[in-house]
XYZ file of C-alpha atoms in Angstrom:
565
model
C 91.949 96.502 94.372
C 90.428 98.210 97.443
C 87.252 96.807 98.936
C 84.709 98.430 101.222
C 82.814 97.096 104.207
C 80.420 98.743 106.621
C 81.718 99.507 110.084
C 79.582 98.739 113.146
C 80.495 102.060 114.700
C 79.790 105.600 113.625
C 81.250 108.775 114.999
C 78.198 109.051 117.237
C 77.958 105.417 118.396
C 78.251 104.989 122.153
C 80.053 101.671 121.629
C 82.757 103.074 119.349
C 86.194 102.124 120.720
C 88.460 104.843 122.047
C 85.571 107.175 122.999
C 84.695 108.481 126.455
C 81.480 106.782 127.622
C 79.612 109.849 128.770
C 80.563 112.049 125.827
C 79.861 109.323 123.283
C 76.402 108.678 124.782
C 75.581 112.355 124.662
C 76.763 112.611 121.083
C 74.675 109.576 120.171
C 71.498 111.026 121.662
C 72.175 114.382 120.046
C 72.675 112.721 116.666
C 69.342 110.892 116.986
C 67.533 114.081 117.933
C 68.927 115.936 114.956
C 68.919 113.084 112.430
C 66.380 114.774 110.182
C 68.160 118.114 110.298
C 71.656 116.909 109.613
C 73.087 115.203 106.569
C 75.194 112.151 107.427
C 77.859 111.487 104.824
C 79.379 108.033 104.526
C 83.176 108.186 104.393
C 85.500 105.304 103.577
C 88.597 105.107 105.760
C 91.266 102.553 106.621
C 90.606 102.725 110.377
C 87.586 104.249 112.147
C 89.266 105.125 115.470
C 92.203 106.898 113.892
C 89.951 108.753 111.457
C 87.681 109.917 114.286
C 90.668 111.218 116.282
C 91.811 113.625 113.578
C 88.523 114.372 111.761
C 87.074 117.154 113.906
C 90.320 119.004 114.605
C 93.174 117.856 112.356
C 96.553 119.038 113.716
C 98.104 121.879 111.748
C 101.144 120.444 109.893
C 102.717 123.916 109.990
C 102.124 124.475 113.699
C 105.034 125.111 116.120
C 105.338 121.476 117.222
C 105.433 120.169 113.665
C 108.014 122.770 112.601
C 110.314 121.661 115.439
C 109.725 118.044 114.402
C 110.827 118.886 110.856
C 113.956 120.647 112.131
C 115.358 117.799 114.195
C 114.230 115.307 111.555
C 116.355 117.162 108.991
C 119.360 116.738 111.279
C 118.884 112.965 111.597
C 118.130 112.651 107.867
C 121.880 113.220 107.388
C 122.609 109.680 108.608
C 121.089 108.315 105.386
C 123.701 110.191 103.364
C 126.359 107.709 104.487
C 125.303 104.834 102.241
C 124.595 107.152 99.310
C 127.967 108.815 99.694
C 129.785 105.506 99.729
C 127.914 104.078 96.756
C 128.612 107.020 94.477
C 132.076 107.665 95.904
C 133.310 104.180 95.060
C 131.598 104.212 91.682
C 133.213 107.560 90.889
C 136.779 106.968 92.099
C 136.808 103.648 90.253
C 136.746 105.792 87.111
C 139.924 107.626 88.196
C 143.195 106.242 86.772
C 145.111 107.638 89.769
C 143.043 105.483 92.168
C 143.147 102.242 90.194
C 146.878 102.563 89.468
C 147.724 103.412 93.110
C 146.191 100.152 94.343
C 147.013 98.131 91.227
C 143.379 97.538 90.228
C 142.379 96.929 86.587
C 140.308 99.712 85.030
C 137.667 97.238 83.840
C 137.017 95.749 87.275
C 137.616 92.240 88.614
C 137.002 90.131 91.706
C 139.341 92.418 93.677
C 137.172 95.400 92.787
C 134.131 93.429 93.899
C 135.698 92.675 97.302
C 136.409 96.377 97.929
C 132.739 97.098 97.202
C 131.260 94.004 98.852
C 133.085 94.473 102.184
C 130.561 97.234 102.801
C 127.727 94.675 102.748
C 129.717 92.346 105.021
C 130.114 95.193 107.508
C 126.372 95.856 107.329
C 125.584 92.231 108.113
C 128.006 92.236 111.053
C 126.603 95.514 112.368
C 123.069 94.148 112.121
C 123.874 91.681 114.917
C 124.069 94.589 117.375
C 120.860 96.466 116.527
C 119.343 95.129 119.763
C 121.181 98.006 121.480
C 118.471 100.330 120.122
C 115.972 98.586 122.443
C 118.447 98.576 125.320
C 120.009 102.043 125.137
C 117.451 103.910 123.039
C 117.365 105.065 119.439
C 119.293 108.329 119.961
C 122.327 106.855 121.691
C 122.805 104.161 119.058
C 122.644 106.787 116.286
C 125.367 108.735 118.123
C 127.627 105.668 118.479
C 127.142 104.829 114.813
C 128.067 108.295 113.572
C 131.129 108.421 115.829
C 132.305 105.066 114.491
C 131.910 106.282 110.895
C 134.264 109.167 111.671
C 136.886 106.678 112.891
C 136.401 104.500 109.797
C 136.793 107.538 107.535
C 140.192 108.315 109.061
C 141.370 104.736 108.438
C 140.170 104.698 104.808
C 141.510 108.144 103.965
C 145.027 107.364 105.190
C 145.222 103.778 103.852
C 148.274 102.900 101.776
C 147.373 99.284 100.966
C 144.237 97.484 99.803
C 143.916 95.408 103.031
C 143.916 98.563 105.195
C 141.574 100.330 102.769
C 139.209 97.348 102.834
C 139.371 97.150 106.646
C 138.484 100.825 106.924
C 135.474 100.291 104.688
C 134.377 97.482 106.997
C 134.485 99.872 109.976
C 132.540 102.467 107.990
C 129.699 100.088 107.226
C 129.755 98.294 110.596
C 129.221 101.479 112.605
C 127.190 103.125 109.870
C 124.684 100.271 110.221
C 124.082 101.274 113.851
C 122.967 104.744 112.752
C 121.209 103.799 109.513
C 119.118 101.131 111.276
C 118.286 103.048 114.461
C 117.297 106.166 112.483
C 114.444 104.483 110.541
C 113.221 102.955 113.815
C 113.237 106.447 115.271
C 111.276 108.027 112.410
C 108.723 105.223 112.177
C 108.000 105.612 115.888
C 108.074 109.392 116.301
C 106.302 110.470 113.091
C 102.585 111.452 113.308
C 100.458 108.650 111.787
C 98.954 110.856 109.075
C 102.416 111.900 107.835
C 104.441 108.789 108.712
C 105.072 107.899 105.076
C 106.186 111.433 104.219
C 108.451 112.194 107.194
C 109.989 108.761 107.623
C 110.113 108.345 103.845
C 112.081 111.566 103.390
C 114.790 110.076 105.598
C 116.140 107.689 102.971
C 115.845 110.235 100.155
C 118.964 111.912 101.565
C 120.804 108.849 100.273
C 120.903 110.936 97.110
C 122.211 113.946 98.987
C 125.213 111.850 100.008
C 125.502 110.579 96.461
C 125.459 114.127 95.049
C 128.087 115.370 97.527
C 130.318 112.408 96.671
C 130.015 112.638 92.896
C 130.591 116.391 92.759
C 133.462 116.075 95.263
C 135.179 113.533 93.014
C 134.320 115.502 89.881
C 135.640 118.780 91.307
C 138.731 117.186 92.829
C 139.616 115.405 89.585
C 138.968 118.534 87.531
C 141.226 120.708 89.693
C 143.642 118.334 91.439
C 144.400 115.707 88.798
C 148.152 115.297 88.415
C 148.791 116.296 92.061
C 149.459 112.820 93.361
C 146.556 110.980 94.991
C 144.752 114.063 96.325
C 141.992 113.893 93.687
C 140.622 110.674 95.255
C 141.788 111.012 98.892
C 140.045 114.365 99.464
C 136.578 112.921 98.669
C 137.338 110.080 101.099
C 137.970 112.583 103.906
C 134.664 114.334 103.186
C 132.844 111.103 104.067
C 132.816 112.202 107.726
C 131.021 115.507 107.044
C 127.343 114.537 107.462
C 127.763 111.947 110.258
C 129.903 114.505 112.108
C 127.043 117.047 112.049
C 124.529 114.438 113.260
C 126.921 113.261 115.981
C 127.007 116.775 117.442
C 123.244 117.443 117.317
C 121.552 114.094 117.991
C 121.577 114.302 121.786
C 119.468 117.478 121.646
C 116.622 115.652 119.871
C 113.673 113.943 121.638
C 113.672 110.161 122.141
C 111.212 107.759 120.508
C 107.931 107.896 122.501
C 107.424 104.142 122.040
C 110.822 103.406 123.560
C 109.961 105.713 126.470
C 106.651 103.898 127.047
C 108.511 100.571 126.990
C 110.785 101.928 129.745
C 107.734 103.099 131.795
C 108.512 106.763 131.137
C 104.924 107.529 130.166
C 104.897 111.215 131.102
C 107.872 111.918 128.839
C 106.250 110.006 125.989
C 102.957 111.866 126.409
C 104.796 115.199 126.424
C 106.510 114.320 123.121
C 103.250 113.196 121.472
C 101.497 116.336 122.734
C 104.230 118.689 121.545
C 105.034 117.184 118.158
C 101.786 115.476 117.091
C 99.205 117.924 118.512
C 101.168 121.216 118.583
C 101.043 121.324 122.381
C 97.305 120.542 122.779
C 97.272 117.839 125.472
C 93.490 117.392 125.127
C 93.635 116.521 121.423
C 92.113 113.058 120.745
C 95.213 111.927 118.844
C 97.238 112.138 122.075
C 94.876 109.849 123.960
C 94.568 107.437 121.025
C 98.304 107.057 120.465
C 99.167 106.763 124.167
C 96.443 104.174 124.732
C 97.467 102.084 121.738
C 101.184 102.255 122.561
C 100.626 101.370 126.202
C 98.315 98.448 125.430
C 100.637 97.074 122.753
C 103.805 97.317 124.832
C 102.038 95.930 127.901
C 101.165 92.827 125.887
C 104.564 92.566 124.155
C 107.491 94.397 125.723
C 110.541 95.420 123.707
C 113.390 92.963 123.277
C 116.078 92.911 125.951
C 119.684 92.097 125.108
C 119.256 88.633 126.661
C 116.416 87.811 124.252
C 117.875 89.344 121.117
C 119.343 86.185 119.591
C 116.135 84.231 120.182
C 114.828 84.542 116.634
C 111.977 82.114 117.283
C 110.013 85.006 118.761
C 109.838 86.565 115.287
C 108.108 83.505 113.820
C 106.041 82.030 116.654
C 102.597 82.950 115.233
C 101.108 83.033 111.748
C 100.762 86.818 111.766
C 104.393 87.244 112.832
C 105.563 84.919 110.083
C 103.607 86.981 107.559
C 105.167 90.192 108.900
C 108.663 88.728 108.622
C 107.968 87.474 105.114
C 107.228 91.061 104.039
C 110.241 92.382 105.952
C 112.663 89.945 104.296
C 111.101 90.168 100.829
C 111.207 93.962 100.660
C 114.722 94.009 102.146
C 115.888 91.804 99.270
C 113.873 93.611 96.595
C 115.310 96.973 97.643
C 118.836 95.834 96.774
C 118.203 93.324 93.999
C 116.033 95.106 91.464
C 118.939 96.251 89.312
C 119.458 99.468 91.263
C 122.730 98.501 92.954
C 124.284 97.529 89.641
C 123.292 100.875 88.123
C 124.499 103.077 91.013
C 127.745 101.267 91.846
C 128.821 100.504 88.299
C 127.325 103.378 86.314
C 130.791 104.422 84.996
C 131.349 100.934 83.593
C 127.845 100.846 82.116
C 128.442 104.174 80.402
C 131.696 102.880 78.928
C 129.821 99.835 77.646
C 127.623 102.156 75.559
C 130.416 104.386 74.274
C 130.917 107.120 76.922
C 134.649 107.014 77.788
C 135.664 110.559 78.823
C 136.347 110.531 82.570
C 134.891 113.991 83.321
C 131.778 113.209 81.294
C 131.287 109.959 83.207
C 131.650 111.719 86.573
C 129.214 114.458 85.534
C 126.626 111.932 84.302
C 127.009 110.080 87.611
C 126.154 113.311 89.454
C 123.138 114.007 87.224
C 121.881 110.468 87.890
C 121.926 111.198 91.632
C 120.127 114.555 91.254
C 117.294 113.134 89.155
C 116.905 110.242 91.606
C 116.746 112.596 94.604
C 113.993 114.714 93.055
C 111.956 111.599 92.284
C 112.501 110.165 95.778
C 111.303 113.359 97.489
C 108.137 113.399 95.375
C 107.620 109.700 96.080
C 107.916 110.159 99.841
C 104.844 112.387 99.812
C 102.952 110.201 97.353
C 103.224 107.210 99.702
C 100.834 109.016 102.093
C 98.540 110.042 99.233
C 98.505 107.093 96.837
C 99.541 104.342 99.252
C 102.510 101.994 99.523
C 101.157 99.074 97.475
C 100.127 101.092 94.434
C 103.438 102.936 94.419
C 105.428 99.696 94.582
C 103.402 98.119 91.777
C 103.662 101.123 89.444
C 107.379 101.510 90.102
C 108.160 97.828 89.568
C 106.240 97.787 86.284
C 108.192 100.850 85.162
C 111.523 99.225 86.069
C 110.674 96.175 83.953
C 110.027 98.407 80.946
C 113.170 100.505 81.473
C 115.492 97.522 81.886
C 113.980 95.803 78.853
C 114.617 98.855 76.660
C 118.089 99.352 78.160
C 119.048 95.770 77.352
C 117.745 96.088 73.788
C 119.454 99.399 73.047
C 122.731 98.293 74.671
C 122.647 95.208 72.459
C 122.075 97.452 69.450
C 125.129 99.539 70.334
C 127.354 96.496 70.914
C 126.294 94.899 67.625
C 126.217 97.973 65.378
C 128.029 100.800 67.181
C 124.948 103.007 66.698
C 125.181 106.349 68.522
C 121.375 106.449 68.719
C 121.338 103.114 70.529
C 123.994 104.416 72.930
C 121.984 107.580 73.687
C 118.758 105.612 74.151
C 120.467 103.171 76.503
C 121.807 105.992 78.673
C 118.396 107.696 78.702
C 116.643 104.563 79.939
C 119.322 103.963 82.570
C 118.333 107.373 83.958
C 114.621 106.635 83.625
C 115.185 103.409 85.544
C 116.824 105.387 88.354
C 113.878 107.787 88.556
C 111.339 104.942 88.434
C 113.077 103.041 91.225
C 113.584 106.124 93.385
C 110.000 107.371 93.313
C 108.677 104.330 95.210
C 111.506 102.219 96.583
C 114.110 104.680 97.872
C 111.931 106.378 100.495
C 110.445 103.096 101.746
C 113.548 100.864 101.719
C 114.225 101.062 105.477
C 110.678 102.162 106.405
C 108.226 99.554 105.094
C 110.172 96.627 106.678
C 109.846 98.405 110.046
C 106.224 99.513 109.603
C 104.972 95.952 109.175
C 106.514 94.801 112.493
C 105.095 95.056 116.004
C 106.813 97.248 118.590
C 108.533 94.292 120.254
C 109.670 92.852 116.888
C 110.916 96.073 115.328
C 114.550 96.342 116.477
C 115.215 92.622 116.061
C 113.384 92.566 112.739
C 115.355 95.555 111.468
C 118.483 93.552 112.233
C 117.089 90.875 109.931
C 116.364 93.623 107.388
C 120.008 94.700 107.453
C 121.266 91.108 107.209
C 118.986 90.454 104.243
C 119.737 93.667 102.376
C 123.440 93.219 103.110
C 123.373 89.676 101.726
C 121.433 90.841 98.662
C 123.795 93.737 98.057
C 126.826 91.487 98.577
C 125.623 89.012 95.967
C 124.999 91.499 93.211
C 127.893 93.907 93.920
C 130.419 91.061 94.097
C 129.007 89.375 91.001
C 128.293 92.524 88.986
C 131.813 93.327 87.682
C 132.311 89.716 86.627
C 128.856 89.496 85.016
C 129.223 92.813 83.197
C 132.617 91.713 81.840
C 131.339 88.336 80.661
C 127.699 88.746 79.586
C 127.325 92.525 79.183
C 123.789 93.634 78.404
C 122.356 90.185 79.228
C 122.837 91.161 82.848
C 119.952 93.614 82.393
C 117.778 90.816 81.039
C 118.211 88.828 84.235
C 116.827 91.724 86.284
C 113.897 92.130 83.907
C 112.708 88.653 84.866
C 113.461 89.117 88.550
C 111.511 92.386 88.663
C 108.571 90.603 87.017
C 108.652 88.126 89.904
C 108.718 91.058 92.363
C 105.621 92.566 90.745
C 103.612 89.360 91.226
C 104.831 88.957 94.819
C 103.852 92.523 95.739
C 100.448 92.264 94.071
C 99.370 89.106 95.861
C 101.047 89.470 99.280
C 102.043 93.016 100.243
C 99.779 94.852 102.714
C 98.876 98.552 102.690
C 100.098 100.457 105.786
C 98.759 103.899 104.868
C 95.964 105.365 107.024
C 96.671 103.475 110.259
C 98.805 103.895 113.353
C 101.470 101.225 113.826
C 99.394 99.485 116.486
C 96.266 99.453 114.305
C 98.089 97.231 111.817
C 97.620 94.380 114.315
C 94.062 93.833 113.068
C 95.322 93.619 109.489
C 97.837 90.868 110.229
C 95.374 89.011 112.456
C 93.041 88.582 109.449
C 92.923 85.364 107.416
C 94.140 87.312 104.352
C 96.227 90.319 105.509
C 96.611 91.714 101.988
C 92.852 91.777 101.494
C 92.230 93.144 104.989
C 94.670 95.996 104.408
C 92.876 97.138 101.253
C 89.335 96.809 102.642
C 87.942 100.213 103.527
C 85.645 100.834 106.480
C 82.515 102.946 105.944
C 81.836 105.361 108.810
C 79.159 108.033 109.125
C 80.238 111.651 109.465
C 78.265 114.769 110.203
C 77.926 116.984 107.158
C 75.892 119.969 106.024
C 72.312 119.700 104.939
C 71.925 119.475 101.163
C 68.603 120.083 99.411
C 68.161 117.464 96.710
C 65.936 118.675 93.858
C 64.549 121.518 95.994
C 62.677 119.098 98.239
C 64.918 119.338 101.285
C 66.147 115.781 100.814
C 69.540 114.421 101.879
C 72.442 113.790 99.525
C 74.924 111.056 100.569
C 78.532 111.495 99.513
C 81.454 109.067 99.451
C 85.186 109.523 99.233
C 87.751 106.742 99.233
C 90.937 106.875 101.284
C 93.150 104.116 99.895
């Protein structure tokens, strides 16, 4: 899948981009003079300039700057818990008789149930229209506004006495939550060191499961101890929805701003200080500082960030072939992330369990919690693997696994419905959980990250608004239709997603680009190519200084290769 081509520059070439002229010339002459005494190993990398910047003195990922980066990242990770909390909260309280009877909802679900769920996607789509504020006011301030709005929405939902008020409160939750959950991925994509961008920014969305776990255990514990005490067993978990956004709201203003946003606002010294502190552990002379500042400045000089006056001019996102390709990937992955069968599983897991014979309320709530825990573990592992294995390979392996899991789930669910077999029921539940793990290991961490990675700096905020509109529309379609489909066609609903996931696999294989191993600005050369997918998987061969190796005792040179894919 990966191809290799020779690169016209070596580490010692005086014409290599990004190098100081005098030092590169001296290195070149020195390399020539010592050519016979030094082994030159050929190394395959995604980008020669980036590789050269970190090769000689790679920053210590456990240095003081990186540790501080991890600390404030952990604080902002809490914004991702909002969607996970809501998804599992609504799935869990729908299993509570006290909730359904209070609002007069049928226990099996209907169009009214779908509206209560789907209003969340409508709020996301409405909130997406205001993501331009992240370019205007900065990433931090928009995260703050979003978290504050979620607190207000929580109060409305938790005190609601009618379905219209409850539904309106859920709209506020998702509308303001979208501010935070869209600005936060922008923030992590732009502030993360290139060599760990997939890991740090990917870990952000894994806390979706943290929210899910808090919600499911809150409902489980409340129902176990407060059932029969009025409506407290479902209202208490609603109040807890403000916990994580409240913590982020307090701490966000103490975190650094995105260096790319600072460069766009001509605050170059502040941006350089952030890159120096958090990407080079305070070493202002480290080559990575110069490389990133140069690339950011050149990119934003050519294409400045969107102003509020330009935000609704969507033509700018599609005006060139490379931009159209970027937006195709943005929209496709936004849809895939919500329409691979995952939303149906997470939102309606209690109903699915009942369909295969699990009817005890406490058992259903506990299985819902276990589903979230297994998904979180897989998502954390996957976040790191995206920087090791690469985005494309992870997506392909995960999608293939989902096809298998859904196929077996459909078959075993059919076996239970037709025969009442307990073995079929157990197998169906097992593969529902395997599906969750398979989806989480590749898709969860990259859901809000890959759509932002593939965009240029000036496209990113506007394009992430499109991401939210697309994912909101996708989620609306399947969450509104799911209760009706599950009631009418049962396990055949799984079969539909088997075929759709097969389509996803082909789309990813032929069109998705690899973003691993490059800075955000270095992706420009990938999308400028005639075939961006091929360009992204073509490795560049560069020559590196190595140690002398005696081949066969004759003092010869041994050439080594390693692939970074």
